[in-house]
Amino acid sequence: MKIIIIGAGPGGYETALLAAKRGVEVVLIEAGHVGGTCLNEGCIPTKAFCKNAEVLDGLKDAEAFGVTGLSYGFDFKAVAARKNIVVEQLRGGVEGLLGHKLITLVRGKASFKDAHTVVVGDEEFSADYIIIATGSVSASLPVPGADLEGVLTSKEILDLEELPKRLCVIGGGVIGLEFASIFNSFSSEVTVLEYCKEILPRFDTDLAKRLKQCLSKKGIDINTQSQVLSISKEGDQYKVTFLRKGKEESVVADKVLMAVGRKANVDSMNLAEAGVEFGPRGVVVNEVMQTSQPHIYAVGDINGKMMLAHAAIFQGLVALDHMMGVDNDIDLSVMPAAVFTSPEAASVGKTEDECKEAGIKVKCLKSFFRANGKAVTMGETEGFCKVIVEEETGLLLGCHLFGPHSSDIVQEVCALISRKSTLKQLQDIIHTHPTLTEVIQSAAHQ
Ligand code: FAD
């Protein structure tokens, strides 16, 4: 069996590695760097910044831990250099793995000649199956000034050489808030403008509200229900004008980050030539990632289902299993998600609002990090955990939390929900003391 994979982001390269391990011959085509958005301009570089932000936050809090006389500086260029080293190290690792004898890595931009032929430059490739994993690109607002230099995408802000004194972030979703939190820790003055009623529109509203309060307390100026009308440049600074509650207001900043979502990268591949159906949200796929052409699959951001690196990886696995006739227990509807603000937020399963809308009767069990021994010793007591349980069956349906290491903690409930476990089963699991994971135990025993 032979497959062509277009795009070597997490969806593409992880699937290529797995296929090769199973003895499948793979042609992997990549127009840029292996690792895709995730490794080069997404998950990894931002998390390298998050670590620096965490160190700075710790230093700011040091006096509370009896540390005195501390003097420290902050070198943004060194932070950027460390981020680049992290990215290069991991990229080198992926390149090494892709040296597998069954994988041919082709550098260049791929497009379809027809449903069975993929072209790169003057080379043509064909195979039994094709996987499209070409990811997504930053979206922008159709407002005057959106294309001004200094209005940055999430990729461009990672390459800044100077720390902006004032940063305006347009968009209070996951990417916008992560950068807002990072630059707040780096001591920039940060303003967030969000169109919706609440930040993190797809998250549990309770969680979003409380996280907003927490981030506001840290000094981030978060404005919801704010519709950006225009951006203009005045000297070295940018004026972002927005409409809030019928009133025009503005914010002045040294840089503006446009973080209003991402759009599937459907334009570059001649999808129409291949007869692959796609729309504004991306390539249309069924539950096993098959497109309108049964031998062509589309995984990751390109299908617009869930724009997360681990979603891309597991969709790739589902697609590969399907073409090879392998059974699995993967439930793609149980998809954990994290927001790497300070503190972090994380979520898995149904939200309280979704349960209400679906008419599912639930109980919401809550606990707070301020009552968690480990969190108190760490001096990181902001946050809460909410576990959602179906009243009738006791089945675990969701978990939403923010607080220290939420992105790690959520994984326990993710494992239980994906194995259709009940509250009683969670209650019977022993948690190590003192650990942050006890926040789940406390919620479960409410
Ligand atoms: P991509 O990673 O985008 O890879 C697609 C690849 O295809 C690219 O390398 C591209 O060069 C290549 N390509 C495109 N067109 C062609 C062509 N015609 N021919 C050949 N190659 C082509 N997700 C998380 O889960 N956790 C996080 O913490 C997180 N943080 C993020 C932070 C930021 C700032 C951003 C922007 C995203 C973040 N994401 C995060 C999302 C995550 O990066 C994506 O969901 C993930 O990279 C999608 O993987 P993919 O394989 O579908 O596509």
Short mmCIF file of C-alpha atoms and ligand atoms in Angstrom, two decimals:
data_model
loop_
_atom_site.label_atom_id
_atom_site.label_comp_id
_atom_site.label_asym_id
_atom_site.label_seq_id
_atom_site.Cartn_x
_atom_site.Cartn_y
_atom_site.Cartn_z
CA MET A 1 0.00 0.00 0.00
CA LYS A 2 1.18 3.53 -0.77
CA ILE A 3 -0.16 6.89 0.40
CA ILE A 4 0.55 10.50 -0.45
CA ILE A 5 0.27 12.98 2.39
CA ILE A 6 0.17 16.69 1.56
CA GLY A 7 1.42 18.82 4.46
CA ALA A 8 3.88 17.85 7.19
CA GLY A 9 2.21 19.50 10.18
CA PRO A 10 1.17 17.27 13.11
CA GLY A 11 -1.70 15.81 11.09
CA GLY A 12 0.56 14.94 8.18
CA TYR A 13 3.88 13.94 9.73
CA GLU A 14 2.45 11.92 12.63
CA THR A 15 0.27 9.97 10.20
CA ALA A 16 3.27 9.44 7.92
CA LEU A 17 5.33 8.03 10.81
CA LEU A 18 2.56 5.73 11.94
CA ALA A 19 1.89 4.50 8.42
CA ALA A 20 5.60 3.78 7.86
CA LYS A 21 5.74 1.86 11.17
CA ARG A 22 2.92 -0.28 9.80
CA GLY A 23 4.88 -0.98 6.61
CA VAL A 24 3.06 1.51 4.37
CA GLU A 25 5.05 3.42 1.77
CA VAL A 26 4.54 7.20 2.17
CA VAL A 27 5.25 10.23 0.01
CA LEU A 28 5.06 13.25 2.33
CA ILE A 29 4.98 16.65 0.61
CA GLU A 30 5.77 19.85 2.47
CA ALA A 31 5.97 23.39 1.11
CA GLY A 32 7.59 24.91 4.20
CA HIS A 33 9.16 23.55 7.38
CA VAL A 34 8.24 20.11 8.70
CA GLY A 35 6.18 20.41 11.88
CA GLY A 36 3.70 22.82 10.30
CA THR A 37 1.96 25.61 12.17
CA CYS A 38 2.12 23.73 15.47
CA LEU A 39 5.87 23.36 15.70
CA ASN A 40 7.03 26.44 13.81
CA GLU A 41 4.50 29.16 14.56
CA GLY A 42 1.87 27.79 16.94
CA CYS A 43 1.81 25.45 19.92
CA ILE A 44 5.55 25.17 20.48
CA PRO A 45 6.92 28.73 20.14
CA THR A 46 4.01 30.11 22.16
CA LYS A 47 4.62 27.61 24.92
CA ALA A 48 8.31 28.54 24.98
CA PHE A 49 7.11 32.14 25.57
CA CYS A 50 4.65 30.87 28.22
CA LYS A 51 7.54 29.37 30.18
CA ASN A 52 9.37 32.72 30.21
CA ALA A 53 6.11 34.38 31.28
CA GLU A 54 5.77 31.88 34.13
CA VAL A 55 9.33 32.55 35.31
CA LEU A 56 8.66 36.29 35.29
CA ASP A 57 5.37 35.88 37.16
CA GLY A 58 7.23 33.78 39.74
CA LEU A 59 9.87 36.48 40.16
CA LYS A 60 7.18 39.14 40.56
CA ASP A 61 5.61 37.02 43.32
CA ALA A 62 8.93 36.14 44.95
CA GLU A 63 8.53 38.50 47.90
CA ALA A 64 5.43 36.61 48.96
CA PHE A 65 7.75 33.63 49.42
CA GLY A 66 10.23 35.52 51.57
CA VAL A 67 12.71 36.26 48.80
CA THR A 68 14.06 39.78 49.21
CA GLY A 69 16.66 41.92 47.51
CA LEU A 70 15.96 40.25 44.20
CA SER A 71 16.94 42.29 41.17
CA TYR A 72 16.33 41.02 37.70
CA GLY A 73 16.15 42.30 34.16
CA PHE A 74 14.20 41.08 31.19
CA ASP A 75 15.84 40.58 27.81
CA PHE A 76 13.16 40.08 25.15
CA LYS A 77 15.79 39.26 22.52
CA ALA A 78 17.07 36.39 24.70
CA VAL A 79 13.50 35.13 25.14
CA ALA A 80 12.98 35.16 21.37
CA ALA A 81 16.33 33.40 20.84
CA ARG A 82 15.41 30.66 23.33
CA LYS A 83 12.10 30.17 21.53
CA ASN A 84 13.96 29.76 18.22
CA ILE A 85 16.32 27.18 19.75
CA VAL A 86 13.35 25.18 21.10
CA VAL A 87 11.67 25.20 17.68
CA GLU A 88 14.86 24.24 15.82
CA GLN A 89 15.59 21.41 18.26
CA LEU A 90 12.15 19.89 17.84
CA ARG A 91 12.15 20.43 14.08
CA GLY A 92 15.47 18.60 13.87
CA GLY A 93 13.90 15.74 15.83
CA VAL A 94 10.96 15.49 13.42
CA GLU A 95 13.28 15.66 10.39
CA GLY A 96 15.29 12.82 11.90
CA LEU A 97 12.19 10.66 12.41
CA LEU A 98 11.06 11.35 8.84
CA GLY A 99 14.27 9.75 7.62
CA HIS A 100 12.40 6.41 7.89
CA LYS A 101 13.16 4.23 4.89
CA LEU A 102 9.49 4.00 3.85
CA ILE A 103 8.99 7.79 3.87
CA THR A 104 9.98 10.00 0.93
CA LEU A 105 9.92 13.64 1.98
CA VAL A 106 9.29 15.87 -1.02
CA ARG A 107 9.91 19.60 -0.60
CA GLY A 108 7.56 21.84 -2.56
CA LYS A 109 4.00 22.95 -3.03
CA ALA A 110 1.59 20.22 -4.04
CA SER A 111 -1.51 20.57 -6.16
CA PHE A 112 -3.93 18.12 -7.72
CA LYS A 113 -3.77 17.40 -11.46
CA ASP A 114 -6.72 15.08 -11.10
CA ALA A 115 -8.26 12.90 -8.38
CA HIS A 116 -5.36 10.42 -8.56
CA THR A 117 -2.37 12.62 -9.45
CA VAL A 118 -0.55 15.13 -7.26
CA VAL A 119 1.98 17.50 -8.84
CA VAL A 120 4.99 19.15 -7.21
CA GLY A 121 6.95 21.30 -9.67
CA ASP A 122 7.41 19.04 -12.66
CA GLU A 123 7.13 15.79 -10.68
CA GLU A 124 3.92 13.75 -10.58
CA PHE A 125 2.90 11.33 -7.83
CA SER A 126 0.10 8.82 -7.51
CA ALA A 127 -0.83 6.35 -4.79
CA ASP A 128 -3.64 4.16 -3.44
CA TYR A 129 -4.74 6.87 -1.01
CA ILE A 130 -4.13 10.61 -0.55
CA ILE A 131 -4.36 12.52 2.72
CA ILE A 132 -4.75 16.30 2.60
CA ALA A 133 -3.25 17.85 5.75
CA THR A 134 -2.51 21.39 4.62
CA GLY A 135 -3.72 23.13 7.77
CA SER A 136 -4.96 26.69 8.09
CA VAL A 137 -3.89 30.31 7.90
CA SER A 138 -4.70 33.36 10.06
CA ALA A 139 -7.98 35.10 9.31
CA SER A 140 -8.35 38.88 9.34
CA LEU A 141 -11.18 41.37 9.81
CA PRO A 142 -12.50 43.17 6.72
CA VAL A 143 -11.97 46.60 8.30
CA PRO A 144 -9.94 49.58 7.08
CA GLY A 145 -6.32 49.37 8.26
CA ALA A 146 -6.31 45.60 8.88
CA ASP A 147 -3.47 45.22 6.39
CA LEU A 148 -1.26 47.97 7.85
CA GLU A 149 2.29 46.95 8.68
CA GLY A 150 2.36 46.64 12.46
CA VAL A 151 -0.99 44.87 12.52
CA LEU A 152 0.42 41.43 13.16
CA THR A 153 -0.68 37.85 12.66
CA SER A 154 0.07 35.25 15.34
CA LYS A 155 3.08 34.20 13.21
CA GLU A 156 4.46 37.73 12.91
CA ILE A 157 4.14 38.57 16.60
CA LEU A 158 6.41 35.61 17.38
CA ASP A 159 9.17 37.25 15.35
CA LEU A 160 9.07 40.68 17.03
CA GLU A 161 12.49 41.94 18.01
CA GLU A 162 11.31 44.60 20.44
CA LEU A 163 8.75 44.21 23.19
CA PRO A 164 5.77 46.49 22.45
CA LYS A 165 5.01 48.82 25.35
CA ARG A 166 1.31 48.69 24.47
CA LEU A 167 -0.31 45.78 22.64
CA CYS A 168 -3.89 45.69 21.40
CA VAL A 169 -5.19 42.18 20.77
CA ILE A 170 -8.19 41.89 18.48
CA GLY A 171 -9.98 38.67 19.44
CA GLY A 172 -10.53 37.12 22.86
CA GLY A 173 -10.35 33.51 21.70
CA VAL A 174 -7.68 30.99 22.62
CA ILE A 175 -4.83 32.45 20.52
CA GLY A 176 -5.62 36.08 21.40
CA LEU A 177 -5.79 35.39 25.12
CA GLU A 178 -2.60 33.34 25.15
CA PHE A 179 -0.66 36.23 23.61
CA ALA A 180 -2.46 38.75 25.85
CA SER A 181 -1.41 36.76 28.91
CA ILE A 182 2.19 36.27 27.71
CA PHE A 183 2.74 39.95 26.89
CA ASN A 184 1.05 40.99 30.15
CA SER A 185 3.58 38.86 32.02
CA PHE A 186 6.33 40.45 29.90
CA SER A 187 5.03 43.84 31.24
CA SER A 188 3.40 45.18 28.06
CA GLU A 189 0.15 47.07 28.61
CA VAL A 190 -2.40 44.78 26.97
CA THR A 191 -5.92 45.56 25.75
CA VAL A 192 -8.18 42.82 24.36
CA LEU A 193 -11.15 43.60 22.11
CA GLU A 194 -13.67 40.78 21.75
CA TYR A 195 -16.82 40.99 19.63
CA CYS A 196 -18.84 38.39 21.56
CA LYS A 197 -20.54 38.77 24.93
CA GLU A 198 -17.86 36.70 26.60
CA ILE A 199 -14.24 35.70 25.93
CA LEU A 200 -13.55 32.13 24.75
CA PRO A 201 -16.92 31.81 23.01
CA ARG A 202 -16.78 28.02 22.64
CA PHE A 203 -15.90 27.35 26.28
CA ASP A 204 -18.10 26.92 29.35
CA THR A 205 -19.46 30.43 30.13
CA ASP A 206 -18.89 30.03 33.86
CA LEU A 207 -15.22 29.28 33.21
CA ALA A 208 -14.88 32.10 30.66
CA LYS A 209 -16.41 34.66 33.05
CA ARG A 210 -14.17 33.71 35.95
CA LEU A 211 -11.04 33.52 33.81
CA LYS A 212 -11.82 37.00 32.46
CA GLN A 213 -12.04 38.35 36.01
CA CYS A 214 -8.76 36.68 36.88
CA LEU A 215 -6.92 38.02 33.81
CA SER A 216 -8.40 41.49 34.36
CA LYS A 217 -7.08 41.42 37.93
CA LYS A 218 -3.62 40.77 36.47
CA GLY A 219 -3.91 44.01 34.53
CA ILE A 220 -5.21 42.93 31.10
CA ASP A 221 -7.88 45.35 29.89
CA ILE A 222 -10.51 43.02 28.42
CA ASN A 223 -13.39 44.58 26.48
CA THR A 224 -16.18 42.29 25.36
CA GLN A 225 -19.07 43.21 23.04
CA SER A 226 -16.57 45.41 21.22
CA GLN A 227 -16.77 45.54 17.44
CA VAL A 228 -13.60 46.76 15.79
CA LEU A 229 -14.41 49.35 13.10
CA SER A 230 -11.01 50.47 11.86
CA ILE A 231 -7.30 50.64 12.53
CA SER A 232 -5.24 53.69 11.66
CA LYS A 233 -1.59 54.59 12.02
CA GLU A 234 -0.69 57.83 13.70
CA GLY A 235 3.07 58.34 13.77
CA ASP A 236 4.56 55.22 15.36
CA GLN A 237 1.35 54.15 17.00
CA TYR A 238 -1.88 52.49 16.00
CA LYS A 239 -5.38 53.60 16.88
CA VAL A 240 -7.99 50.85 16.97
CA THR A 241 -11.53 52.21 16.89
CA PHE A 242 -14.34 50.03 18.14
CA LEU A 243 -18.04 50.19 18.90
CA ARG A 244 -19.22 49.20 22.36
CA LYS A 245 -22.83 49.46 23.45
CA GLY A 246 -23.53 51.89 20.59
CA LYS A 247 -20.63 54.17 21.54
CA GLU A 248 -17.44 54.64 19.52
CA GLU A 249 -14.27 54.21 21.56
CA SER A 250 -10.61 53.75 20.72
CA VAL A 251 -7.42 52.29 22.04
CA VAL A 252 -3.89 53.36 21.12
CA ALA A 253 -1.10 50.78 20.92
CA ASP A 254 2.41 50.25 19.56
CA LYS A 255 1.43 46.94 17.95
CA VAL A 256 -1.86 45.28 17.11
CA LEU A 257 -2.37 41.53 17.03
CA MET A 258 -5.12 40.27 14.74
CA ALA A 259 -6.33 37.06 16.39
CA VAL A 260 -9.80 36.55 14.98
CA GLY A 261 -9.50 32.87 14.11
CA ARG A 262 -8.03 30.76 11.35
CA LYS A 263 -9.31 29.62 7.97
CA ALA A 264 -8.71 26.30 6.28
CA ASN A 265 -5.97 26.39 3.66
CA VAL A 266 -8.18 25.26 0.75
CA ASP A 267 -7.11 27.69 -1.97
CA SER A 268 -3.69 26.46 -2.96
CA MET A 269 -4.22 22.90 -4.18
CA ASN A 270 -6.61 22.79 -7.12
CA LEU A 271 -9.10 20.85 -5.02
CA ALA A 272 -11.74 21.36 -7.69
CA GLU A 273 -9.58 19.43 -10.20
CA ALA A 274 -9.65 16.46 -7.84
CA GLY A 275 -13.42 16.69 -7.37
CA VAL A 276 -12.98 17.19 -3.63
CA GLU A 277 -15.90 19.05 -2.08
CA PHE A 278 -15.02 22.02 0.13
CA GLY A 279 -16.69 25.08 1.58
CA PRO A 280 -15.74 28.17 3.57
CA ARG A 281 -15.06 26.06 6.71
CA GLY A 282 -12.76 23.69 4.85
CA VAL A 283 -12.77 20.32 3.10
CA VAL A 284 -15.96 18.38 3.76
CA VAL A 285 -15.29 15.01 5.40
CA ASN A 286 -17.29 12.18 6.98
CA GLU A 287 -16.63 10.70 10.44
CA VAL A 288 -13.56 8.79 9.21
CA MET A 289 -12.14 11.88 7.43
CA GLN A 290 -13.02 10.69 3.92
CA THR A 291 -13.75 13.47 1.43
CA SER A 292 -16.24 13.32 -1.44
CA GLN A 293 -13.56 11.21 -3.21
CA PRO A 294 -13.42 7.99 -1.14
CA HIS A 295 -9.67 7.49 -1.66
CA ILE A 296 -8.88 11.05 -0.53
CA TYR A 297 -8.97 11.94 3.17
CA ALA A 298 -8.55 15.34 4.85
CA VAL A 299 -7.24 15.62 8.42
CA GLY A 300 -6.48 18.48 10.79
CA ASP A 301 -7.26 22.19 10.43
CA ILE A 302 -8.04 21.76 6.73
CA ASN A 303 -11.40 20.13 7.52
CA GLY A 304 -12.28 22.86 10.06
CA LYS A 305 -13.71 20.37 12.56
CA MET A 306 -11.45 21.18 15.51
CA MET A 307 -8.35 23.31 14.99
CA LEU A 308 -6.04 21.64 17.50
CA ALA A 309 -2.79 19.76 16.98
CA HIS A 310 -3.95 16.63 18.83
CA ALA A 311 -7.20 16.67 16.83
CA ALA A 312 -5.11 16.64 13.63
CA ILE A 313 -3.01 13.72 14.91
CA PHE A 314 -5.97 11.58 15.95
CA GLN A 315 -7.97 12.37 12.83
CA GLY A 316 -4.93 11.13 10.90
CA LEU A 317 -4.97 7.92 12.90
CA VAL A 318 -8.69 7.45 12.28
CA ALA A 319 -8.15 7.97 8.54
CA LEU A 320 -5.21 5.55 8.42
CA ASP A 321 -7.10 2.89 10.38
CA HIS A 322 -10.03 3.27 8.02
CA MET A 323 -7.95 2.76 4.87
CA MET A 324 -6.20 -0.22 6.45
CA GLY A 325 -9.38 -1.76 7.87
CA VAL A 326 -8.08 -1.51 11.47
CA ASP A 327 -10.59 -1.13 14.36
CA ASN A 328 -10.06 1.44 17.11
CA ASP A 329 -11.79 2.94 20.14
CA ILE A 330 -11.08 6.57 19.28
CA ASP A 331 -13.95 8.91 20.12
CA LEU A 332 -13.17 12.18 18.37
CA SER A 333 -16.05 13.90 20.15
CA VAL A 334 -14.13 13.70 23.43
CA MET A 335 -11.54 16.30 22.48
CA PRO A 336 -9.70 18.06 25.27
CA ALA A 337 -8.69 21.70 24.74
CA ALA A 338 -6.45 23.99 26.72
CA VAL A 339 -5.82 27.72 26.91
CA PHE A 340 -2.27 28.48 27.99
CA THR A 341 -3.00 31.72 29.78
CA SER A 342 -1.63 32.34 33.24
CA PRO A 343 -3.33 30.57 34.93
CA GLU A 344 -4.23 27.94 32.35
CA ALA A 345 -7.75 26.87 31.43
CA ALA A 346 -8.85 23.52 30.04
CA SER A 347 -11.97 21.76 28.99
CA VAL A 348 -13.26 18.41 27.81
CA GLY A 349 -16.69 17.08 26.95
CA LYS A 350 -20.00 18.89 27.12
CA THR A 351 -20.43 22.33 28.67
CA GLU A 352 -23.29 23.11 31.06
CA ASP A 353 -24.93 25.25 28.34
CA GLU A 354 -24.71 22.46 25.76
CA CYS A 355 -26.37 20.06 28.20
CA LYS A 356 -29.16 22.57 28.85
CA GLU A 357 -29.71 23.09 25.12
CA ALA A 358 -29.82 19.32 24.55
CA GLY A 359 -32.29 18.88 27.44
CA ILE A 360 -29.86 16.65 29.37
CA LYS A 361 -30.39 16.93 33.13
CA VAL A 362 -27.02 17.30 34.82
CA LYS A 363 -25.45 18.13 38.13
CA CYS A 364 -22.40 20.39 38.18
CA LEU A 365 -19.90 19.56 40.89
CA LYS A 366 -17.43 22.29 41.75
CA SER A 367 -14.26 22.66 43.73
CA PHE A 368 -11.81 25.53 44.09
CA PHE A 369 -8.03 25.68 43.93
CA ARG A 370 -8.02 27.88 47.04
CA ALA A 371 -9.03 24.75 48.99
CA ASN A 372 -6.36 22.58 47.33
CA GLY A 373 -3.33 22.06 49.57
CA LYS A 374 -0.79 21.90 46.76
CA ALA A 375 -2.15 25.05 45.08
CA VAL A 376 -1.91 26.90 48.39
CA THR A 377 1.73 25.82 48.86
CA MET A 378 2.44 27.07 45.33
CA GLY A 379 0.69 30.38 45.99
CA GLU A 380 -1.47 29.74 42.93
CA THR A 381 -4.97 29.57 44.32
CA GLU A 382 -6.98 31.25 41.56
CA GLY A 383 -9.34 28.95 39.73
CA PHE A 384 -11.95 26.28 39.97
CA CYS A 385 -12.94 22.92 38.57
CA LYS A 386 -16.39 21.93 37.40
CA VAL A 387 -17.29 18.33 36.67
CA ILE A 388 -20.54 17.73 34.78
CA VAL A 389 -22.45 14.51 35.45
CA GLU A 390 -25.63 13.18 33.86
CA GLU A 391 -28.25 12.97 36.62
CA GLU A 392 -30.00 9.87 35.38
CA THR A 393 -27.00 7.66 34.59
CA GLY A 394 -24.16 9.17 36.65
CA LEU A 395 -22.08 9.29 33.45
CA LEU A 396 -19.29 11.86 33.37
CA LEU A 397 -20.08 14.32 30.56
CA GLY A 398 -17.65 17.20 30.93
CA CYS A 399 -14.94 18.90 32.93
CA HIS A 400 -14.03 22.58 32.76
CA LEU A 401 -11.40 24.21 34.87
CA PHE A 402 -8.93 27.03 35.16
CA GLY A 403 -6.04 27.22 37.54
CA PRO A 404 -2.44 25.98 37.74
CA HIS A 405 -1.61 23.14 35.33
CA SER A 406 -5.22 22.79 34.17
CA SER A 407 -4.01 21.54 30.78
CA ASP A 408 -2.48 18.47 32.48
CA ILE A 409 -5.24 17.93 35.03
CA VAL A 410 -8.04 17.78 32.46
CA GLN A 411 -6.49 14.67 30.94
CA GLU A 412 -7.74 12.45 33.77
CA VAL A 413 -11.38 13.32 33.14
CA CYS A 414 -10.78 13.08 29.38
CA ALA A 415 -9.61 9.48 29.84
CA LEU A 416 -12.65 8.66 31.98
CA ILE A 417 -15.19 10.30 29.65
CA SER A 418 -13.71 8.56 26.61
CA ARG A 419 -14.13 5.24 28.42
CA LYS A 420 -17.74 6.13 29.38
CA SER A 421 -17.04 6.14 33.12
CA THR A 422 -19.37 7.25 35.88
CA LEU A 423 -19.03 9.67 38.77
CA LYS A 424 -18.89 6.69 41.16
CA GLN A 425 -15.89 5.30 39.26
CA LEU A 426 -14.14 8.67 39.49
CA GLN A 427 -14.93 8.89 43.21
CA ASP A 428 -13.29 5.51 43.74
CA ILE A 429 -9.97 6.53 42.16
CA ILE A 430 -7.20 7.37 44.64
CA HIS A 431 -5.39 10.65 44.00
CA THR A 432 -1.91 11.33 45.35
CA HIS A 433 -1.74 13.94 48.12
CA PRO A 434 -0.84 16.75 47.94
CA THR A 435 -1.38 17.26 44.21
CA LEU A 436 -3.32 19.63 42.02
CA THR A 437 -5.30 16.67 40.64
CA GLU A 438 -7.07 16.47 44.00
CA VAL A 439 -9.14 19.38 42.71
CA ILE A 440 -10.99 16.79 40.62
CA GLN A 441 -11.38 14.44 43.57
CA SER A 442 -12.82 17.31 45.64
CA ALA A 443 -15.31 18.17 42.89
CA ALA A 444 -16.30 14.52 42.51
CA HIS A 445 -17.08 14.25 46.24
CA GLN A 446 -19.27 17.40 46.41
P1 FAD B 1 -0.49 22.57 10.00
O1 FAD B 1 0.23 22.39 11.27
O2 FAD B 1 -0.92 23.96 9.65
O3 FAD B 1 0.43 22.00 8.85
C1 FAD B 1 0.07 22.11 7.51
C2 FAD B 1 1.32 22.01 6.67
O4 FAD B 1 0.94 21.90 5.32
C3 FAD B 1 2.21 23.25 6.77
O5 FAD B 1 3.52 22.86 7.13
C4 FAD B 1 2.16 23.86 5.38
O6 FAD B 1 3.40 24.42 4.99
C5 FAD B 1 1.85 22.63 4.52
N1 FAD B 1 1.18 22.95 3.25
C6 FAD B 1 0.11 23.76 3.05
N2 FAD B 1 -0.24 23.75 1.74
C7 FAD B 1 0.61 22.93 1.12
C8 FAD B 1 0.76 22.48 -0.22
N3 FAD B 1 -0.08 22.88 -1.18
N4 FAD B 1 1.76 21.61 -0.51
C9 FAD B 1 2.61 21.18 0.46
N5 FAD B 1 2.51 21.56 1.74
C10 FAD B 1 1.53 22.41 2.06
N6 FAD B 1 -3.06 23.59 18.98
C11 FAD B 1 -2.97 22.86 20.10
O7 FAD B 1 -3.45 21.73 20.12
N7 FAD B 1 -2.35 23.34 21.21
C12 FAD B 1 -1.81 24.59 21.26
O8 FAD B 1 -1.26 24.99 22.28
C13 FAD B 1 -1.90 25.38 20.09
N8 FAD B 1 -1.36 26.62 20.07
C14 FAD B 1 -1.43 27.35 18.92
C15 FAD B 1 -0.89 28.64 18.93
C16 FAD B 1 -0.93 29.41 17.77
C17 FAD B 1 -0.34 30.78 17.78
C18 FAD B 1 -1.51 28.88 16.58
C19 FAD B 1 -1.55 29.68 15.30
C20 FAD B 1 -2.06 27.61 16.57
C21 FAD B 1 -2.03 26.84 17.75
N9 FAD B 1 -2.59 25.57 17.79
C22 FAD B 1 -2.53 24.83 18.94
C23 FAD B 1 -3.27 24.99 16.61
C24 FAD B 1 -2.34 24.01 15.89
O9 FAD B 1 -1.13 24.65 15.55
C25 FAD B 1 -3.03 23.46 14.66
O10 FAD B 1 -4.29 22.96 15.01
C26 FAD B 1 -2.21 22.36 14.02
O11 FAD B 1 -0.94 22.82 13.63
C27 FAD B 1 -2.94 21.78 12.81
O12 FAD B 1 -2.16 20.78 12.25
P2 FAD B 1 -2.31 20.39 10.71
O13 FAD B 1 -1.39 19.25 10.51
O14 FAD B 1 -3.73 20.26 10.37
O15 FAD B 1 -1.79 21.69 9.91
#
